[in-house]
Amino acid sequence: MHKQYVDMLICPECHGKLEWDIKEESEERIINASIHCRECKCKYEVRDEIAVFLTNSLSRNDLWQKNESGLEKYFKEYPQVYEKLMNTPEEELGGADYWLKASCLEMKGDYERSCKMFQNAFEKIYTKDYIDGWKSQMNYILDSVKKQNKPVVDIASGKGYLVEKLLKETNNYVVATDFSPNILSRNKEYYTFKGLYDKLSLIAFDARKTPFKDASIETMTSYLGLQNIESPGDVIKEMCRITKGKFMPIMLFINKNDKVHMDLMGNDAYATRENAVSTFNKYDWNVQIKNSYLADIKPTPVGIIIEGGRIDGFPLNETKIEFCTIVAEK
C-alpha cells in the first residue's frame, strides 16, 4: 500500500484513530505492518503490501475463494475432465470451456497464456452489444478521470477490469478494493506481470464499513461491483460518508417490465434505473444517469467438457439491458 493513503484511514469499526507499527517498508510503500485502533482495540494489518481492514462484525461470502477452491475440488474428483480440458486445442473449445481453461491457467500462475485467452473469451461468451456497452462505460469513466489526475478509489474491484484500464490509460494512482484478500493477492501478481503495479494500492475491506475518513475521497468508481454487495442501503450511506467529490459506478439495468428477470432479481435495489435512482436519493446524493447504452444480450454458453458449466447465470433468455454510469455527488 502506498504511504500517501495512511492519513486517509481510520478504524472501519468505530472510526477511531489508528496506530501503525510498520515492520517493513520501501520508500513509497508499506510492505508489512500491524495496525490497531486506539478506541476499540480492533486489529488490522498490511501483509505483503495488501492492507487488510476486515471487521469481525459483518458476515460475508468470499465468492472468489469459493469459485477457485470449487473448481480445484471438481478437477481433483474428475481428473480425466481436467486432462481433456487442458489438452483440447483452444480453437476447438466452446465459450464456457475456453473461459474455464483460462481460469485454470491463471490459477497455475500462467498469466501470459491466461491473459490472451481471457481477451478472446469475452467474444466467445458475450454478445457484441454487451461488449460494446461495457467498453463504452469504461471509456466514459476514463475521460472523466483524466481531467482530474487525482487518486481513484475503486469499490468492489474483483479482478479489476476497470482498474486495468485506469492504470493503462491514465496517470492516476488507483486503489483497488475488495473484501476478498484472495482476489487482491491475485491482482498483485497479475498487475506486476502486466507492468502496471507501480501506481496501484490494494486494500481489503467490506464496503459497508470502510476504513476511510469522512469526505476523504475525491474520485470513486465501481465496475458492476456495487450490484454484488449485500445491504445496498448501508453501502450507499457509507459511500456518501467517505466521498467529497464524485462516485461513478458503472451499472447494468433491466427493464421493469421484464418479468422473467425481475423475478430473478427480486426487485433488487439496483435492478432497474428507477430502483437505483431511488436508492441513491434516499441518502442525499444528487444523481445523474450518464452515457446510457441499450444492449441486446443472450444467455452465455454452457460447457461441454465441463458439462453444464456456465460463466454467467444472467440472462435467462434473450433480452435488452441498459449500461450506464451513475454520476453521484453530494
Short mmCIF file of C-alpha atoms in Angstrom, two decimals:
data_model
loop_
_atom_site.label_atom_id
_atom_site.label_comp_id
_atom_site.label_asym_id
_atom_site.label_seq_id
_atom_site.Cartn_x
_atom_site.Cartn_y
_atom_site.Cartn_z
CA MET A 1 0.00 0.00 0.00
CA HIS A 2 1.31 3.45 -0.86
CA LYS A 3 2.12 5.58 2.17
CA GLN A 4 0.17 8.52 0.77
CA TYR A 5 -3.10 6.88 1.90
CA VAL A 6 -2.23 6.45 5.60
CA ASP A 7 -3.65 9.84 6.59
CA MET A 8 -6.97 8.98 4.91
CA LEU A 9 -7.54 5.86 7.02
CA ILE A 10 -9.45 5.22 10.26
CA CYS A 11 -10.84 2.18 12.05
CA PRO A 12 -13.72 0.81 9.96
CA GLU A 13 -15.46 -0.50 13.08
CA CYS A 14 -15.62 2.62 15.28
CA HIS A 15 -13.88 5.35 13.19
CA GLY A 16 -11.19 5.66 15.85
CA LYS A 17 -7.62 6.72 15.19
CA LEU A 18 -5.18 4.05 14.06
CA GLU A 19 -1.76 3.22 15.47
CA TRP A 20 0.71 1.89 12.89
CA ASP A 21 3.61 -0.40 13.70
CA ILE A 22 5.47 -0.64 10.40
CA LYS A 23 7.59 -3.77 10.21
CA GLU A 24 8.84 -3.43 6.65
CA GLU A 25 8.67 -0.60 4.14
CA SER A 26 10.12 0.85 0.97
CA GLU A 27 10.41 4.50 0.01
CA GLU A 28 6.83 4.65 -1.29
CA ARG A 29 5.06 1.63 0.21
CA ILE A 30 4.23 -0.07 3.47
CA ILE A 31 5.07 -3.74 2.93
CA ASN A 32 4.19 -5.31 6.29
CA ALA A 33 2.64 -3.66 9.33
CA SER A 34 0.50 -4.26 12.40
CA ILE A 35 -2.34 -1.78 12.94
CA HIS A 36 -4.65 -1.32 15.89
CA CYS A 37 -7.41 1.10 16.82
CA ARG A 38 -6.81 3.32 19.86
CA GLU A 39 -10.51 3.33 20.71
CA CYS A 40 -11.97 -0.16 20.19
CA LYS A 41 -8.64 -2.07 20.05
CA CYS A 42 -9.54 -3.82 16.78
CA LYS A 43 -6.52 -5.16 14.95
CA TYR A 44 -5.69 -4.89 11.24
CA GLU A 45 -2.58 -5.41 9.15
CA VAL A 46 -0.65 -4.81 5.98
CA ARG A 47 0.52 -8.16 4.65
CA ASP A 48 2.77 -8.38 1.61
CA GLU A 49 1.73 -4.83 0.64
CA ILE A 50 -2.01 -5.59 0.91
CA ALA A 51 -3.79 -3.63 3.66
CA VAL A 52 -6.49 -5.73 5.37
CA PHE A 53 -9.25 -3.83 7.20
CA LEU A 54 -11.89 -6.54 7.56
CA THR A 55 -14.10 -6.46 10.65
CA ASN A 56 -15.49 -9.42 12.57
CA SER A 57 -18.92 -7.81 12.96
CA LEU A 58 -20.00 -8.45 9.34
CA SER A 59 -20.51 -11.83 7.73
CA ARG A 60 -19.54 -12.11 4.06
CA ASN A 61 -19.38 -14.70 1.29
CA ASP A 62 -15.99 -14.78 -0.40
CA LEU A 63 -17.10 -15.88 -3.86
CA TRP A 64 -13.56 -15.72 -5.23
CA GLN A 65 -12.34 -18.25 -2.69
CA LYS A 66 -15.34 -20.50 -3.24
CA ASN A 67 -15.09 -20.41 -7.02
CA GLU A 68 -11.40 -21.21 -7.15
CA SER A 69 -11.47 -23.90 -4.47
CA GLY A 70 -14.67 -25.30 -6.04
CA LEU A 71 -13.02 -25.62 -9.45
CA GLU A 72 -9.93 -27.22 -7.95
CA LYS A 73 -12.08 -29.64 -5.96
CA TYR A 74 -14.02 -30.57 -9.09
CA PHE A 75 -10.83 -31.38 -11.02
CA LYS A 76 -9.46 -33.48 -8.16
CA GLU A 77 -12.66 -35.50 -8.26
CA TYR A 78 -12.69 -35.74 -12.07
CA PRO A 79 -9.02 -35.64 -13.20
CA GLN A 80 -9.99 -37.03 -16.60
CA VAL A 81 -12.08 -33.89 -17.25
CA TYR A 82 -9.13 -31.68 -16.33
CA GLU A 83 -6.85 -33.58 -18.71
CA LYS A 84 -9.36 -33.31 -21.55
CA LEU A 85 -9.89 -29.59 -20.94
CA MET A 86 -6.19 -28.78 -20.84
CA ASN A 87 -5.27 -30.98 -23.82
CA THR A 88 -8.06 -29.89 -26.17
CA PRO A 89 -6.81 -27.27 -28.68
CA GLU A 90 -8.11 -23.80 -27.85
CA GLU A 91 -9.80 -23.37 -31.23
CA GLU A 92 -11.96 -26.43 -30.54
CA LEU A 93 -13.28 -25.18 -27.17
CA GLY A 94 -16.69 -23.60 -26.71
CA GLY A 95 -17.04 -20.34 -24.78
CA ALA A 96 -17.57 -21.72 -21.27
CA ASP A 97 -14.84 -24.36 -21.52
CA TYR A 98 -12.49 -21.81 -23.07
CA TRP A 99 -13.03 -19.43 -20.14
CA LEU A 100 -12.57 -22.21 -17.59
CA LYS A 101 -9.32 -23.31 -19.23
CA ALA A 102 -8.09 -19.71 -18.98
CA SER A 103 -9.08 -19.76 -15.29
CA CYS A 104 -7.07 -22.93 -14.73
CA LEU A 105 -4.00 -21.38 -16.36
CA GLU A 106 -4.40 -18.30 -14.17
CA MET A 107 -4.64 -20.40 -11.01
CA LYS A 108 -1.33 -22.00 -12.03
CA GLY A 109 0.20 -18.53 -12.40
CA ASP A 110 0.49 -18.77 -16.19
CA TYR A 111 -0.60 -15.18 -16.82
CA GLU A 112 0.95 -15.00 -20.27
CA ARG A 113 -1.39 -17.65 -21.69
CA SER A 114 -4.40 -16.88 -19.50
CA CYS A 115 -4.39 -13.15 -20.37
CA LYS A 116 -4.54 -13.90 -24.09
CA MET A 117 -7.31 -16.43 -23.57
CA PHE A 118 -9.43 -14.14 -21.40
CA GLN A 119 -9.20 -11.41 -24.04
CA ASN A 120 -10.56 -13.83 -26.63
CA ALA A 121 -13.06 -15.40 -24.24
CA PHE A 122 -15.31 -12.35 -23.98
CA GLU A 123 -16.24 -12.60 -27.66
CA LYS A 124 -17.00 -16.30 -27.23
CA ILE A 125 -19.32 -15.67 -24.28
CA TYR A 126 -20.97 -12.26 -24.62
CA THR A 127 -22.80 -10.52 -27.47
CA LYS A 128 -21.12 -7.69 -29.36
CA ASP A 129 -23.73 -5.34 -27.88
CA TYR A 130 -22.77 -6.41 -24.36
CA ILE A 131 -19.06 -5.91 -25.02
CA ASP A 132 -19.60 -2.54 -26.71
CA GLY A 133 -21.79 -1.47 -23.80
CA TRP A 134 -19.25 -2.08 -21.05
CA LYS A 135 -16.42 -0.68 -23.18
CA SER A 136 -18.45 2.49 -23.65
CA GLN A 137 -18.85 2.91 -19.88
CA MET A 138 -15.15 2.33 -19.22
CA ASN A 139 -14.24 4.96 -21.80
CA TYR A 140 -16.67 7.39 -20.20
CA ILE A 141 -15.00 6.87 -16.81
CA LEU A 142 -11.52 7.24 -18.32
CA ASP A 143 -12.43 10.54 -19.97
CA SER A 144 -13.87 11.85 -16.67
CA VAL A 145 -10.92 10.74 -14.54
CA LYS A 146 -8.19 12.00 -16.89
CA LYS A 147 -9.39 15.57 -16.36
CA GLN A 148 -8.82 15.35 -12.59
CA ASN A 149 -5.49 13.50 -12.32
CA LYS A 150 -6.21 12.57 -8.69
CA PRO A 151 -6.12 9.18 -6.96
CA VAL A 152 -9.09 6.96 -7.77
CA VAL A 153 -10.59 4.52 -5.27
CA ASP A 154 -12.38 1.64 -6.99
CA ILE A 155 -15.01 -0.19 -4.93
CA ALA A 156 -15.57 -3.97 -5.16
CA SER A 157 -12.88 -4.26 -7.84
CA GLY A 158 -12.89 -8.04 -8.26
CA LYS A 159 -10.40 -8.87 -11.00
CA GLY A 160 -10.22 -5.19 -11.82
CA TYR A 161 -11.34 -4.78 -15.43
CA LEU A 162 -11.84 -1.04 -14.90
CA VAL A 163 -8.74 -0.79 -12.69
CA GLU A 164 -6.61 -2.17 -15.52
CA LYS A 165 -7.93 0.44 -17.95
CA LEU A 166 -7.28 3.23 -15.43
CA LEU A 167 -3.70 2.08 -14.87
CA LYS A 168 -3.01 1.69 -18.58
CA GLU A 169 -4.62 4.82 -19.93
CA THR A 170 -4.40 7.49 -17.22
CA ASN A 171 -1.71 8.93 -14.96
CA ASN A 172 -3.89 8.47 -11.88
CA TYR A 173 -2.86 6.43 -8.87
CA VAL A 174 -5.51 3.78 -8.18
CA VAL A 175 -6.69 1.92 -5.07
CA ALA A 176 -8.30 -1.43 -5.90
CA THR A 177 -10.53 -2.73 -3.11
CA ASP A 178 -12.44 -5.90 -2.34
CA PHE A 179 -13.43 -7.83 0.77
CA SER A 180 -11.52 -10.83 -0.57
CA PRO A 181 -7.78 -10.77 0.21
CA ASN A 182 -7.58 -13.76 -2.18
CA ILE A 183 -8.57 -11.75 -5.23
CA LEU A 184 -6.35 -8.83 -4.19
CA SER A 185 -3.38 -11.19 -3.87
CA ARG A 186 -4.15 -12.44 -7.39
CA ASN A 187 -4.35 -8.81 -8.55
CA LYS A 188 -0.91 -8.05 -7.15
CA GLU A 189 0.60 -10.92 -9.14
CA TYR A 190 -1.38 -10.07 -12.26
CA TYR A 191 -0.63 -6.34 -12.34
CA THR A 192 3.02 -6.96 -11.54
CA PHE A 193 3.16 -9.32 -14.52
CA LYS A 194 1.46 -6.67 -16.70
CA GLY A 195 3.90 -3.96 -15.55
CA LEU A 196 1.06 -1.89 -14.08
CA TYR A 197 1.66 -2.26 -10.35
CA ASP A 198 3.65 0.95 -9.71
CA LYS A 199 0.57 3.17 -9.31
CA LEU A 200 -1.65 0.55 -7.66
CA SER A 201 -2.51 0.03 -3.98
CA LEU A 202 -4.62 -2.85 -2.65
CA ILE A 203 -6.93 -2.58 0.36
CA ALA A 204 -9.28 -5.29 1.64
CA PHE A 205 -12.44 -4.12 3.40
CA ASP A 206 -16.19 -4.54 3.38
CA ALA A 207 -17.88 -1.69 1.50
CA ARG A 208 -20.47 -1.48 4.27
CA LYS A 209 -17.72 -0.50 6.75
CA THR A 210 -14.81 1.17 5.02
CA PRO A 211 -11.55 2.40 6.62
CA PHE A 212 -11.72 5.89 5.08
CA LYS A 213 -12.25 9.17 6.91
CA ASP A 214 -15.30 11.33 6.25
CA ALA A 215 -15.16 13.17 2.89
CA SER A 216 -11.67 11.84 2.16
CA ILE A 217 -12.13 10.52 -1.39
CA GLU A 218 -12.27 12.85 -4.35
CA THR A 219 -13.00 10.27 -7.06
CA MET A 220 -14.58 6.86 -6.53
CA THR A 221 -15.59 4.29 -9.15
CA SER A 222 -17.00 0.78 -9.41
CA TYR A 223 -17.39 -1.57 -12.37
CA LEU A 224 -20.62 -3.55 -11.84
CA GLY A 225 -19.36 -4.26 -8.31
CA LEU A 226 -21.94 -2.18 -6.48
CA GLN A 227 -24.71 -4.52 -7.63
CA ASN A 228 -22.99 -7.51 -6.00
CA ILE A 229 -22.71 -6.06 -2.49
CA GLU A 230 -25.16 -7.05 0.23
CA SER A 231 -27.24 -4.40 2.08
CA PRO A 232 -27.36 -1.73 -0.65
CA GLY A 233 -28.71 0.96 1.68
CA ASP A 234 -25.78 0.54 4.07
CA VAL A 235 -23.35 0.71 1.17
CA ILE A 236 -24.77 3.88 -0.39
CA LYS A 237 -24.85 5.57 3.00
CA GLU A 238 -21.21 4.62 3.60
CA MET A 239 -20.15 5.79 0.13
CA CYS A 240 -21.79 9.13 0.87
CA ARG A 241 -19.85 9.43 4.13
CA ILE A 242 -16.42 8.93 2.59
CA THR A 243 -16.88 10.83 -0.69
CA LYS A 244 -16.23 14.55 -1.13
CA GLY A 245 -16.24 14.55 -4.92
CA LYS A 246 -17.89 12.12 -7.34
CA PHE A 247 -18.90 8.49 -7.11
CA MET A 248 -19.17 6.97 -10.60
CA PRO A 249 -20.34 3.34 -10.57
CA ILE A 250 -20.92 1.55 -13.88
CA MET A 251 -24.33 -0.12 -13.73
CA LEU A 252 -26.40 -2.63 -15.68
CA PHE A 253 -30.19 -2.24 -15.55
CA ILE A 254 -33.07 -4.40 -16.73
CA ASN A 255 -36.44 -3.12 -17.90
CA LYS A 256 -39.01 -3.04 -15.12
CA ASN A 257 -41.44 -4.84 -17.47
CA ASP A 258 -39.03 -7.76 -17.95
CA LYS A 259 -40.91 -10.13 -15.63
CA VAL A 260 -38.51 -13.08 -16.02
CA HIS A 261 -35.50 -11.13 -14.82
CA MET A 262 -37.39 -9.01 -12.30
CA ASP A 263 -38.46 -12.29 -10.68
CA LEU A 264 -34.83 -13.49 -10.79
CA MET A 265 -33.53 -10.34 -9.09
CA GLY A 266 -36.44 -9.95 -6.70
CA ASN A 267 -36.92 -6.22 -7.35
CA ASP A 268 -33.37 -5.58 -6.18
CA ALA A 269 -32.34 -2.04 -5.18
CA TYR A 270 -30.27 -1.73 -8.36
CA ALA A 271 -32.24 -3.95 -10.75
CA THR A 272 -33.78 -1.04 -12.66
CA ARG A 273 -32.86 2.56 -13.36
CA GLU A 274 -35.79 3.70 -11.19
CA ASN A 275 -34.74 1.50 -8.26
CA ALA A 276 -31.13 2.67 -8.40
CA VAL A 277 -32.00 6.37 -8.50
CA SER A 278 -34.40 5.89 -5.59
CA THR A 279 -31.74 4.07 -3.55
CA PHE A 280 -29.20 6.85 -4.09
CA ASN A 281 -31.71 9.62 -3.42
CA LYS A 282 -32.58 8.16 -0.01
CA TYR A 283 -29.08 9.08 1.17
CA ASP A 284 -28.88 12.66 -0.12
CA TRP A 285 -26.99 12.04 -3.34
CA ASN A 286 -27.55 14.19 -6.41
CA VAL A 287 -27.75 11.60 -9.18
CA GLN A 288 -27.47 11.77 -12.95
CA ILE A 289 -27.62 8.83 -15.36
CA LYS A 290 -24.91 9.30 -17.97
CA ASN A 291 -23.80 7.53 -21.16
CA SER A 292 -26.83 5.24 -21.47
CA TYR A 293 -26.28 2.33 -23.86
CA LEU A 294 -29.00 -0.21 -24.73
CA ALA A 295 -27.65 -3.67 -25.49
CA ASP A 296 -29.21 -6.88 -26.77
CA ILE A 297 -27.87 -9.83 -24.79
CA LYS A 298 -28.24 -13.62 -24.80
CA PRO A 299 -27.67 -16.41 -22.26
CA THR A 300 -23.99 -17.32 -22.02
CA PRO A 301 -22.91 -20.70 -23.47
CA VAL A 302 -22.86 -23.89 -21.41
CA GLY A 303 -19.74 -26.03 -21.03
CA ILE A 304 -19.38 -29.28 -22.98
CA ILE A 305 -16.20 -30.70 -21.46
CA ILE A 306 -17.17 -29.36 -18.04
CA GLU A 307 -20.74 -30.45 -18.51
CA GLY A 308 -23.26 -27.75 -17.66
CA GLY A 309 -20.61 -25.23 -16.64
CA ARG A 310 -21.76 -21.64 -17.17
CA ILE A 311 -19.79 -18.43 -16.71
CA ASP A 312 -22.72 -16.12 -16.06
CA GLY A 313 -26.21 -17.03 -14.88
CA PHE A 314 -27.65 -13.82 -16.34
CA PRO A 315 -29.60 -13.50 -18.57
CA LEU A 316 -32.01 -16.42 -18.54
CA ASN A 317 -33.23 -15.62 -22.06
CA GLU A 318 -32.64 -13.05 -24.78
CA THR A 319 -33.38 -9.57 -23.50
CA LYS A 320 -32.31 -5.96 -23.62
CA ILE A 321 -30.35 -4.20 -20.85
CA GLU A 322 -29.15 -0.68 -20.21
CA PHE A 323 -25.50 0.00 -19.47
CA CYS A 324 -24.84 3.40 -17.93
CA THR A 325 -22.69 5.30 -15.47
CA ILE A 326 -24.26 6.87 -12.41
CA VAL A 327 -22.65 10.18 -11.57
CA ALA A 328 -23.44 10.83 -7.91
CA GLU A 329 -22.41 13.92 -5.98
CA LYS A 330 -23.37 15.16 -2.54
#
